[in-house]
Short mmCIF file of C-alpha atoms in Angstrom, two decimals:
data_model
loop_
_atom_site.label_atom_id
_atom_site.label_comp_id
_atom_site.label_asym_id
_atom_site.label_seq_id
_atom_site.Cartn_x
_atom_site.Cartn_y
_atom_site.Cartn_z
CA MET X 1 24.88 -18.94 0.48
CA ARG X 2 22.31 -19.74 -2.34
CA ARG X 3 25.19 -20.55 -4.86
CA PHE X 4 26.50 -23.02 -2.08
CA ALA X 5 23.12 -24.47 -1.79
CA ARG X 6 22.91 -24.86 -5.61
CA CYS X 7 26.18 -26.46 -5.70
CA ALA X 8 25.35 -28.87 -2.94
CA GLY X 9 21.77 -29.66 -4.61
CA LEU X 10 23.62 -30.26 -7.87
CA LEU X 11 26.08 -32.47 -6.31
CA ALA X 12 23.19 -34.63 -4.41
CA ALA X 13 21.49 -34.90 -7.78
CA ALA X 14 24.54 -36.26 -9.56
CA ILE X 15 25.03 -38.84 -6.99
CA ALA X 16 21.40 -39.77 -7.01
CA GLY X 17 21.36 -39.78 -10.83
CA ASN X 18 17.89 -38.21 -11.36
CA THR X 19 16.48 -34.73 -11.71
CA TRP X 20 13.55 -35.22 -9.12
CA ALA X 21 16.10 -35.38 -6.52
CA LEU X 22 17.71 -32.20 -7.52
CA GLU X 23 14.44 -30.28 -7.34
CA LEU X 24 13.52 -31.79 -3.88
CA ASN X 25 17.14 -30.91 -2.60
CA LEU X 26 17.27 -27.48 -4.07
CA ASP X 27 13.91 -26.68 -2.46
CA SER X 28 14.46 -27.95 1.01
CA LEU X 29 17.95 -26.45 1.01
CA THR X 30 16.72 -22.88 -0.11
CA LYS X 31 13.95 -22.97 2.36
CA GLY X 32 16.20 -24.12 5.17
CA ILE X 33 18.51 -21.28 4.36
CA GLU X 34 15.66 -18.63 4.25
CA LYS X 35 14.51 -19.89 7.70
CA LEU X 36 17.91 -19.60 9.17
CA GLN X 37 18.40 -16.00 7.79
CA TYR X 38 14.99 -14.98 9.44
CA ALA X 39 15.85 -16.56 12.69
CA THR X 40 18.96 -14.30 13.14
CA GLY X 41 16.67 -11.17 12.16
CA ASN X 42 18.33 -10.85 8.85
CA VAL X 43 15.06 -10.50 6.93
CA PRO X 44 16.16 -9.94 3.02
CA ARG X 45 15.79 -6.36 1.74
CA LYS X 46 12.88 -7.27 -0.56
CA LYS X 47 11.01 -9.08 2.08
CA GLU X 48 11.39 -6.12 4.45
CA ILE X 49 10.39 -3.46 1.82
CA GLN X 50 7.16 -5.53 0.90
CA LEU X 51 6.06 -5.96 4.50
CA GLY X 52 6.81 -2.13 4.89
CA GLU X 53 4.60 -1.44 1.94
CA GLU X 54 1.87 -3.73 3.26
CA LEU X 55 1.93 -1.94 6.66
CA SER X 56 1.91 1.53 5.04
CA ALA X 57 -1.20 0.58 2.88
CA GLY X 58 -2.81 -0.47 6.26
CA LEU X 59 -1.89 2.60 7.98
CA LEU X 60 -3.00 4.53 5.00
CA GLY X 61 -6.30 2.66 4.96
CA ALA X 62 -6.93 4.35 8.54
CA VAL X 63 -5.87 7.90 7.56
CA LYS X 64 -5.12 9.31 4.05
CA LEU X 65 -2.11 11.39 2.93
CA VAL X 66 -2.57 15.19 2.81
CA ASP X 67 -3.71 15.70 -0.78
CA ASP X 68 -0.77 18.22 -1.59
CA ALA X 69 2.26 17.23 -3.96
CA GLU X 70 4.31 20.12 -2.75
CA VAL X 71 4.06 19.19 0.77
CA HIS X 72 5.29 15.74 -0.03
CA SER X 73 8.04 16.98 -2.31
CA TYR X 74 9.45 19.00 0.68
CA VAL X 75 9.23 16.02 3.37
CA ASN X 76 10.64 13.60 0.78
CA HIS X 77 13.56 15.78 -0.04
CA LEU X 78 14.33 16.43 3.50
CA GLY X 79 13.81 12.84 4.42
CA ARG X 80 16.08 11.67 1.50
CA TRP X 81 18.83 14.05 2.69
CA LEU X 82 18.53 12.59 6.21
CA ALA X 83 18.72 9.01 4.85
CA GLU X 84 22.13 9.96 3.16
CA GLN X 85 23.58 10.08 6.68
CA THR X 86 22.53 6.53 7.42
CA SER X 87 23.67 3.11 6.51
CA ARG X 88 20.82 2.84 4.15
CA ASN X 89 21.72 5.67 2.05
CA ASN X 90 21.56 4.10 -1.49
CA LYS X 91 18.85 3.75 -4.13
CA LYS X 92 18.28 0.13 -3.08
CA TRP X 93 16.39 1.31 -0.09
CA PRO X 94 13.11 3.37 -1.10
CA TRP X 95 12.82 5.96 1.51
CA ARG X 96 9.25 7.39 1.14
CA PHE X 97 7.82 10.14 3.53
CA GLY X 98 4.17 10.79 4.01
CA VAL X 99 2.15 13.55 5.71
CA LEU X 100 -0.95 11.96 7.16
CA ASP X 101 -4.21 14.06 7.05
CA THR X 102 -5.28 13.97 10.58
CA ASP X 103 -5.31 16.33 13.57
CA THR X 104 -3.76 13.59 15.71
CA VAL X 105 -0.39 14.28 17.04
CA ASN X 106 2.19 11.50 16.08
CA ALA X 107 4.39 10.06 13.77
CA PHE X 108 4.84 6.40 12.44
CA ALA X 109 7.44 4.23 10.67
CA ALA X 110 7.19 1.05 8.80
CA PRO X 111 9.99 -1.41 7.64
CA GLY X 112 11.93 -0.88 4.48
CA GLY X 113 12.08 2.87 4.71
CA HIS X 114 8.55 4.30 5.15
CA VAL X 115 7.95 7.35 7.36
CA PHE X 116 4.91 9.27 8.35
CA VAL X 117 4.17 12.41 10.23
CA THR X 118 0.79 13.76 11.02
CA ARG X 119 -0.38 17.03 9.99
CA GLY X 120 -1.36 17.59 13.71
CA LEU X 121 2.47 17.11 14.69
CA PHE X 122 3.82 19.04 11.67
CA VAL X 123 1.88 22.25 12.62
CA LEU X 124 3.15 22.26 16.19
CA LEU X 125 6.75 22.43 14.78
CA GLU X 126 8.82 25.55 14.59
CA ASN X 127 11.34 24.84 11.99
CA GLU X 128 12.99 22.39 9.70
CA ALA X 129 15.36 21.18 12.29
CA GLU X 130 12.51 20.04 14.38
CA LEU X 131 10.99 18.23 11.45
CA ALA X 132 14.31 16.54 10.72
CA GLY X 133 14.46 15.45 14.39
CA VAL X 134 11.00 13.79 14.12
CA LEU X 135 11.66 12.14 10.90
CA ALA X 136 15.13 11.13 11.98
CA HIS X 137 13.61 9.47 15.21
CA GLU X 138 11.24 7.40 12.96
CA MET X 139 14.20 6.64 10.47
CA GLY X 140 15.82 5.18 13.67
CA HIS X 141 13.02 2.76 14.20
CA VAL X 142 13.61 1.54 10.53
CA LEU X 143 17.14 1.34 10.85
CA GLU X 144 17.23 -0.62 14.14
CA LYS X 145 14.32 -2.83 12.62
CA HIS X 146 12.18 -2.15 15.56
CA HIS X 147 9.01 -3.13 13.77
CA LEU X 148 10.47 -6.22 12.49
CA GLY X 149 11.79 -7.25 15.86
CA ALA X 150 8.44 -6.62 17.51
CA ILE X 151 6.41 -8.52 14.89
CA GLN X 152 8.81 -11.42 15.21
CA LYS X 153 8.19 -11.49 19.00
CA SER X 154 4.58 -11.15 18.85
CA THR X 155 4.13 -13.94 16.24
CA GLN X 156 6.58 -16.07 18.27
CA GLY X 157 9.55 -16.57 15.88
CA GLU X 158 8.90 -19.75 14.09
CA VAL X 159 5.35 -18.60 12.89
CA PHE X 160 6.86 -15.20 11.85
CA GLN X 161 9.54 -17.31 9.51
CA GLU X 162 6.89 -19.39 8.05
CA LEU X 163 4.75 -16.34 7.09
CA LEU X 164 7.62 -14.46 5.90
CA VAL X 165 8.41 -17.27 3.49
CA LYS X 166 4.92 -17.59 2.44
CA SER X 167 4.15 -14.03 2.29
CA THR X 168 3.79 -13.63 -1.45
CA LYS X 169 0.68 -12.65 -3.59
CA LYS X 170 -0.17 -16.29 -3.27
CA ASN X 171 -0.84 -16.40 0.29
CA ARG X 172 -2.76 -13.33 1.36
CA ALA X 173 -3.86 -15.20 4.45
CA ALA X 174 -0.45 -15.41 5.92
CA LEU X 175 0.12 -11.83 5.10
CA LYS X 176 -3.10 -10.71 6.81
CA THR X 177 -1.66 -12.30 10.09
CA LEU X 178 1.49 -10.34 9.86
CA MET X 179 -0.42 -7.13 9.08
CA GLY X 180 -2.48 -7.70 12.09
CA ALA X 181 0.56 -8.04 14.15
CA GLY X 182 2.02 -4.97 12.55
CA MET X 183 -1.21 -2.67 12.85
CA GLN X 184 -1.37 -3.51 16.38
CA LEU X 185 2.18 -1.87 16.89
CA TYR X 186 0.62 1.45 15.55
CA SER X 187 -2.23 1.17 18.10
CA ARG X 188 -0.28 -0.23 21.10
CA GLY X 189 3.25 1.09 20.33
CA LEU X 190 6.76 -0.36 20.46
CA GLU X 191 8.85 -1.25 23.46
CA ARG X 192 9.87 1.76 25.43
CA ASP X 193 13.55 0.93 25.02
CA ASP X 194 12.88 1.16 21.08
CA GLU X 195 11.54 4.64 21.52
CA TYR X 196 14.58 5.69 23.59
CA ALA X 197 16.94 4.15 21.13
CA ALA X 198 15.22 5.99 18.02
CA ASP X 199 15.69 9.13 20.04
CA ARG X 200 19.17 8.65 20.59
CA LEU X 201 19.95 7.70 16.96
CA GLY X 202 17.52 10.47 15.78
CA VAL X 203 19.53 13.14 17.21
CA VAL X 204 22.64 11.87 15.49
CA ILE X 205 21.08 11.53 12.07
CA ALA X 206 19.87 15.16 12.41
CA ALA X 207 23.26 16.43 13.41
CA ARG X 208 25.11 14.48 10.53
CA ALA X 209 22.63 16.33 8.13
CA GLY X 210 23.71 19.71 9.49
CA TYR X 211 20.73 20.29 11.72
CA ASP X 212 20.58 21.30 15.26
CA PRO X 213 20.31 17.93 17.13
CA PHE X 214 18.64 19.71 20.07
CA ALA X 215 15.60 20.35 18.02
CA LEU X 216 14.20 16.84 18.76
CA LEU X 217 14.35 18.04 22.54
CA ASP X 218 12.52 21.16 21.59
CA VAL X 219 9.73 18.91 19.93
CA LEU X 220 9.47 16.82 22.94
CA THR X 221 9.22 20.08 25.21
CA THR X 222 6.52 21.20 22.93
CA VAL X 223 4.54 18.02 23.15
CA ASP X 224 5.21 17.81 27.09
CA SER X 225 3.52 21.23 27.27
CA LEU X 226 0.31 20.19 25.59
CA ASP X 227 -2.79 19.44 27.48
CA PRO X 228 -2.59 15.73 28.14
CA HIS X 229 -6.24 15.40 28.00
CA ASP X 230 -6.32 16.60 24.50
CA PRO X 231 -7.90 13.81 22.46
CA ASN X 232 -5.33 14.18 19.57
CA LEU X 233 -2.55 13.11 21.89
CA THR X 234 -4.27 10.12 23.38
CA LEU X 235 -2.63 7.69 20.76
CA MET X 236 0.85 9.18 21.00
CA PHE X 237 0.81 9.14 24.95
CA SER X 238 -0.32 5.53 25.14
CA THR X 239 2.18 4.32 22.66
CA HIS X 240 5.23 6.11 24.02
CA PRO X 241 7.16 6.55 27.34
CA PRO X 242 6.26 9.47 29.35
CA THR X 243 7.75 12.67 27.36
CA GLY X 244 9.54 13.85 30.43
CA GLU X 245 11.22 10.57 30.83
CA ARG X 246 12.32 10.60 27.08
CA LEU X 247 13.71 14.26 27.48
CA ALA X 248 15.61 13.45 30.64
CA ARG X 249 17.19 10.31 29.26
CA LEU X 250 17.99 11.84 25.84
CA ASP X 251 19.56 14.87 27.53
CA ARG X 252 21.84 12.72 29.44
CA ALA X 253 22.69 10.48 26.59
CA MET X 254 23.71 13.47 24.69
CA GLU X 255 25.57 15.06 27.54
CA GLY X 256 28.38 17.15 25.89
CA LYS X 257 28.71 14.92 22.70
CA LEU X 258 26.54 16.91 20.55
CA ASP X 259 26.97 20.53 21.81
CA LYS X 260 29.25 21.55 18.94
CA TYR X 261 26.65 20.70 16.53
CA ALA X 262 24.14 22.94 17.85
CA SER X 263 23.31 25.72 15.35
CA PRO X 264 20.50 28.21 14.31
CA SER X 265 17.92 26.96 11.97
CA THR X 266 19.16 27.26 8.36
CA ASP X 267 16.09 27.93 6.22
CA ALA X 268 13.06 29.21 7.93
CA ASP X 269 11.17 30.15 4.85
CA ARG X 270 10.82 26.99 2.98
CA PHE X 271 9.64 25.09 6.17
CA LEU X 272 7.04 28.00 7.23
CA ASN X 273 5.76 27.92 3.53
CA ILE X 274 4.75 24.44 3.83
CA ARG X 275 3.57 24.59 7.29
CA ASN X 276 1.30 27.34 6.33
CA LYS X 277 -0.08 25.12 3.49
CA LEU X 278 -1.09 22.59 6.05
CA LEU X 279 -2.80 25.14 8.41
CA ASN X 280 -5.06 26.37 5.58
CA MET I 1 16.15 28.93 47.71
CA LEU I 2 19.73 27.77 47.88
CA LYS I 3 22.34 29.82 49.29
CA LEU I 4 24.66 31.36 46.64
CA PRO I 5 28.09 29.74 46.84
CA THR I 6 30.95 32.26 46.77
CA HIS I 7 32.52 30.90 43.53
CA GLY I 8 29.19 31.18 41.86
CA PHE I 9 28.81 34.62 43.06
CA ILE I 10 31.91 35.82 41.70
CA VAL I 11 30.97 34.13 38.29
CA ALA I 12 27.55 35.89 38.59
CA LEU I 13 29.13 39.24 39.26
CA LEU I 14 31.70 38.93 36.32
CA ALA I 15 28.70 37.76 33.87
CA LEU I 16 26.79 40.84 35.21
CA ALA I 17 30.03 42.99 34.49
CA CYS I 18 29.93 41.96 30.88
CA GLY I 19 26.41 43.36 30.39
CA ALA I 20 23.30 41.98 29.03
CA SER I 21 23.21 40.59 25.56
CA SER I 22 21.45 42.45 22.99
CA ALA I 23 19.48 39.44 22.07
CA ALA I 24 17.90 39.23 25.54
CA ALA I 25 14.37 38.15 25.51
CA PRO I 26 11.81 37.35 28.15
CA GLY I 27 11.35 33.68 29.02
CA PHE I 28 10.20 31.26 31.63
CA VAL I 29 11.10 28.07 33.22
CA VAL I 30 8.86 25.10 32.10
CA ARG I 31 10.39 22.24 34.22
CA ASN I 32 12.55 21.85 37.49
CA SER I 33 16.04 23.27 36.58
CA GLU I 34 19.46 23.61 38.00
CA LEU I 35 21.01 27.09 37.34
CA ARG I 36 24.79 26.39 36.88
CA ASN I 37 27.62 28.75 36.54
CA ALA I 38 28.87 27.31 33.21
CA PRO I 39 27.33 25.53 30.17
CA SER I 40 28.19 22.01 31.31
CA PHE I 41 27.05 19.39 33.79
CA SER I 42 30.31 20.05 35.68
CA GLY I 43 29.43 23.49 36.30
CA GLN I 44 28.45 24.53 39.73
CA VAL I 45 24.53 24.45 40.69
CA MET I 46 23.93 28.08 41.94
CA GLN I 47 20.14 27.91 42.29
CA ARG I 48 17.25 25.60 41.60
CA LEU I 49 14.43 26.95 39.47
CA ALA I 50 10.86 25.95 39.64
CA PRO I 51 8.42 25.74 36.58
CA GLY I 52 6.97 29.23 36.18
CA SER I 53 9.95 31.23 37.23
CA GLY I 54 10.51 34.16 35.02
CA VAL I 55 14.03 34.71 33.40
CA THR I 56 15.50 36.59 30.90
CA LEU I 57 16.93 34.40 27.87
CA LEU I 58 20.60 35.57 27.01
CA GLU I 59 23.00 33.44 24.92
CA ARG I 60 22.36 30.04 23.78
CA ARG I 61 25.50 27.80 23.49
CA GLY I 62 25.07 24.15 22.41
CA GLY I 63 22.18 22.65 24.53
CA TRP I 64 22.60 25.36 27.19
CA GLN I 65 20.68 28.47 27.47
CA GLN I 66 22.19 31.31 29.50
CA VAL I 67 19.54 32.88 31.74
CA GLU I 68 19.11 35.88 34.27
CA VAL I 69 16.49 35.03 36.84
CA THR I 70 13.95 37.81 37.01
CA GLY I 71 13.97 40.22 39.99
CA THR I 72 17.58 38.80 41.13
CA ARG I 73 20.88 39.31 39.89
CA PHE I 74 21.39 35.50 39.38
CA ARG I 75 22.81 34.70 35.87
CA GLY I 76 23.56 31.17 34.81
CA TRP I 77 22.91 28.36 32.57
CA VAL I 78 20.20 25.64 32.19
CA ARG I 79 19.33 23.18 29.57
CA SER I 80 17.75 24.97 26.59
CA TYR I 81 14.54 22.51 26.86
CA GLN I 82 14.08 23.59 30.25
CA VAL I 83 13.08 27.12 29.38
CA ARG I 84 10.65 28.70 26.81
CA ALA I 85 10.35 32.11 25.22
CA GLY I 86 7.48 34.28 26.26
CA GLN I 87 6.04 36.17 29.26
CA VAL I 88 5.05 34.21 32.37
CA PRO I 89 1.49 33.75 32.39
CA PRO I 90 0.36 35.60 35.50
CA THR I 91 -2.69 33.61 36.37
CA VAL I 92 -0.96 30.35 36.84
CA VAL I 93 2.25 31.34 38.35
CA ALA I 94 1.23 30.78 41.70
CA GLU I 95 0.27 27.06 40.96
CA THR I 96 3.24 26.03 39.26
CA ARG I 97 5.42 24.97 42.35
CA ASP I 98 3.59 21.61 41.97
CA GLU I 99 5.29 19.93 38.90
CA GLN I 100 2.10 18.34 37.52
CA ARG I 101 1.83 18.02 33.69
CA GLY I 102 -1.47 19.39 33.63
CA VAL I 103 -0.36 22.60 35.37
CA LEU I 104 2.65 22.81 33.10
CA SER I 105 0.48 22.37 30.04
CA ASP I 106 -1.69 25.30 30.97
CA LEU I 107 1.36 27.43 31.70
CA ALA I 108 3.00 26.59 28.27
CA SER I 109 -0.13 26.92 26.23
CA ILE I 110 -1.06 30.13 27.60
CA SER I 111 2.48 31.44 27.13
CA ARG I 112 2.54 30.03 23.46
CA SER I 113 -0.54 32.05 22.51
CA ALA I 114 1.06 35.04 24.23
CA SER I 115 4.43 34.71 22.33
CA GLY I 116 2.34 34.38 19.23
CA LEU I 117 0.81 37.76 20.04
CA LEU I 118 4.01 39.28 20.64
CA GLY I 119 5.41 38.09 17.33
CA GLY I 120 8.00 36.28 19.46
CA GLY I 121 7.38 32.88 17.73
CA ASN I 122 6.07 31.35 14.68
CA ARG I 123 3.41 29.75 16.50
CA ALA I 124 0.38 31.66 15.19
CA GLY I 125 -1.13 28.55 13.89
CA THR I 126 -1.01 26.60 16.96
CA ASN I 127 -4.43 28.08 18.27
CA GLN I 128 -6.04 27.24 15.02
CA THR I 129 -5.02 23.61 15.32
CA THR I 130 -6.37 23.26 18.96
CA ALA I 131 -9.53 24.93 17.76
CA THR I 132 -10.37 21.88 15.61
CA ILE I 133 -9.54 19.20 18.06
CA GLY I 134 -11.43 15.80 17.69
CA ILE I 135 -12.79 16.43 14.32
CA ARG I 136 -10.45 14.35 12.46
CA GLY I 137 -8.58 12.12 14.92
CA LEU I 138 -7.04 8.96 14.60
CA SER I 139 -7.85 6.21 17.42
CA ALA I 140 -6.29 2.70 18.16
CA GLU I 141 -9.63 1.26 17.09
CA GLU I 142 -9.42 2.82 13.80
CA LEU I 143 -5.89 1.67 13.12
CA GLU I 144 -6.68 -2.03 14.11
CA ALA I 145 -9.85 -2.07 11.80
CA ALA I 146 -8.33 -0.31 8.91
CA LYS I 147 -8.24 -2.12 5.39
CA PRO I 148 -5.28 -1.71 3.22
CA ASP I 149 -5.40 1.36 0.68
CA GLN I 150 -3.47 0.31 -2.16
CA GLN I 151 -4.12 3.55 -4.15
CA GLN I 152 -2.79 5.54 -1.22
CA LEU I 153 0.26 3.46 -1.04
CA GLU I 154 0.97 3.97 -4.87
CA ARG I 155 0.81 7.78 -4.19
CA LEU I 156 3.27 7.55 -1.35
CA LYS I 157 5.63 5.43 -3.52
CA LYS I 158 5.61 8.05 -6.26
CA TYR I 159 6.53 10.82 -3.83
CA GLY I 160 9.86 9.24 -3.13
CA VAL I 161 12.90 11.32 -4.43
CA SER I 162 16.55 10.21 -5.52
CA PRO I 163 19.57 10.48 -3.25
CA LYS I 164 20.65 13.26 -5.64
CA ALA I 165 17.54 15.27 -5.23
CA GLY I 166 18.02 15.12 -1.43
CA LYS I 167 21.56 16.34 -1.86
CA GLN I 168 20.35 19.31 -4.07
CA PHE I 169 17.71 20.10 -1.20
CA ALA I 170 20.47 20.21 1.34
CA LYS I 171 22.66 22.33 -0.96
CA SER I 172 19.87 24.89 -1.64
CA ALA I 173 19.80 25.59 2.26
CA LYS I 174 23.60 25.43 2.61
CA LEU I 175 23.37 22.31 4.76
CA LYS I 176 26.41 20.46 5.25
CA LYS I 177 27.26 16.91 6.16
CA ARG I 178 29.10 16.33 9.54
CA ARG I 179 30.90 13.29 10.73
CA VAL I 180 29.09 12.52 13.91
CA LYS I 181 29.59 9.41 15.90
CA THR I 182 26.47 7.60 17.43
CA LEU I 183 26.09 8.21 21.16
CA ASP I 184 27.37 4.76 21.74
CA GLY I 185 30.64 6.02 19.86
CA LYS I 186 29.99 4.32 16.58
CA SER I 187 31.02 6.16 13.48
#
């Protein structure tokens, strides 16, 4: 597309016979093409990663990472193995996984390949397959571009396109507006259908990676069995569909299709070692 | 409770004849469940189980758990997420006919600490977590008021690993890639 734009620009310049026309045409053509791309939801990879990093920095401004390199090595290795099972399995997508130092029970994702799980949720998990299920659910949001879609919706399309085109270091104000829209997604949640879709994709990614896909159902069962008045659950319950509904829908969607991939947990020790570190 | 269909009764008898699995463990129902005579939605419903019903957990197959209902000879299959390992908490059994989440949560959290005591699960830490509730939580207001932390972002970026490292991690746990279509049928 860009090559074509340049050719068209050159042709126009040749006809006009001056360099000023060349610059003008190139500029407007390139911007026009970029806008067209964003309008179809096809945000360029670099822009998506940049936006994801900004949102991650925002999230990390509210809650810091657990200060433990071993914990992060573990979740990043597991996460990268899960990423191998997706359409974004190459080095161009920088999958990064963080454990957030809070008792709050939740998990988050940001565009580009950023995934977070809270310490509060991690310590409720029983095995590596359950952690894989949680991470894979969040990866589902990234792959389906749920945050990008929601930001696009909340900033009403055209504004979003303009903001993205301008969102370089030179235009912090535009980025701030985008950030505001993004951070609201963490505090108010995505569409319910996006959550159900991430559940359906998450179990498949986990199964592809050799994990028991039913482990995500086990996590949801654990969450559903907790005291709903617990303040550490307030944020998650207010930003997700009712857990019972998620369980029922996921169970129906999986019906018979993934039964043969159910398997016992593979490596209990390495998971428990990390979980114990988070408990201390 | 429902009348036991003849076909189901024969299956139940056959199941009994096979004897209990050595992996049998006490458990209980955490949500309204249908006990089927086979590990499939096409299996016949033999009985409906209410939350709090005691069961013995037998074999697990796919997303299905074979159970025997405590105090009866009913044996069949429920979805694995509908049951939990551990003893039925005696104090709340009477209340669990009403499927309210609050009641269910009491049920499951009591059972969880019980299973931790029994050594049945790996949940010894769960109680420690609940003991620190509210100390370092994260609220919607905090999220919306957050200022970006670039230093933390740089740390996060450094933690990322290569695809090759991910494969090594899988290999060390003997995890193997599997071809699985999405639930919408895409490969």
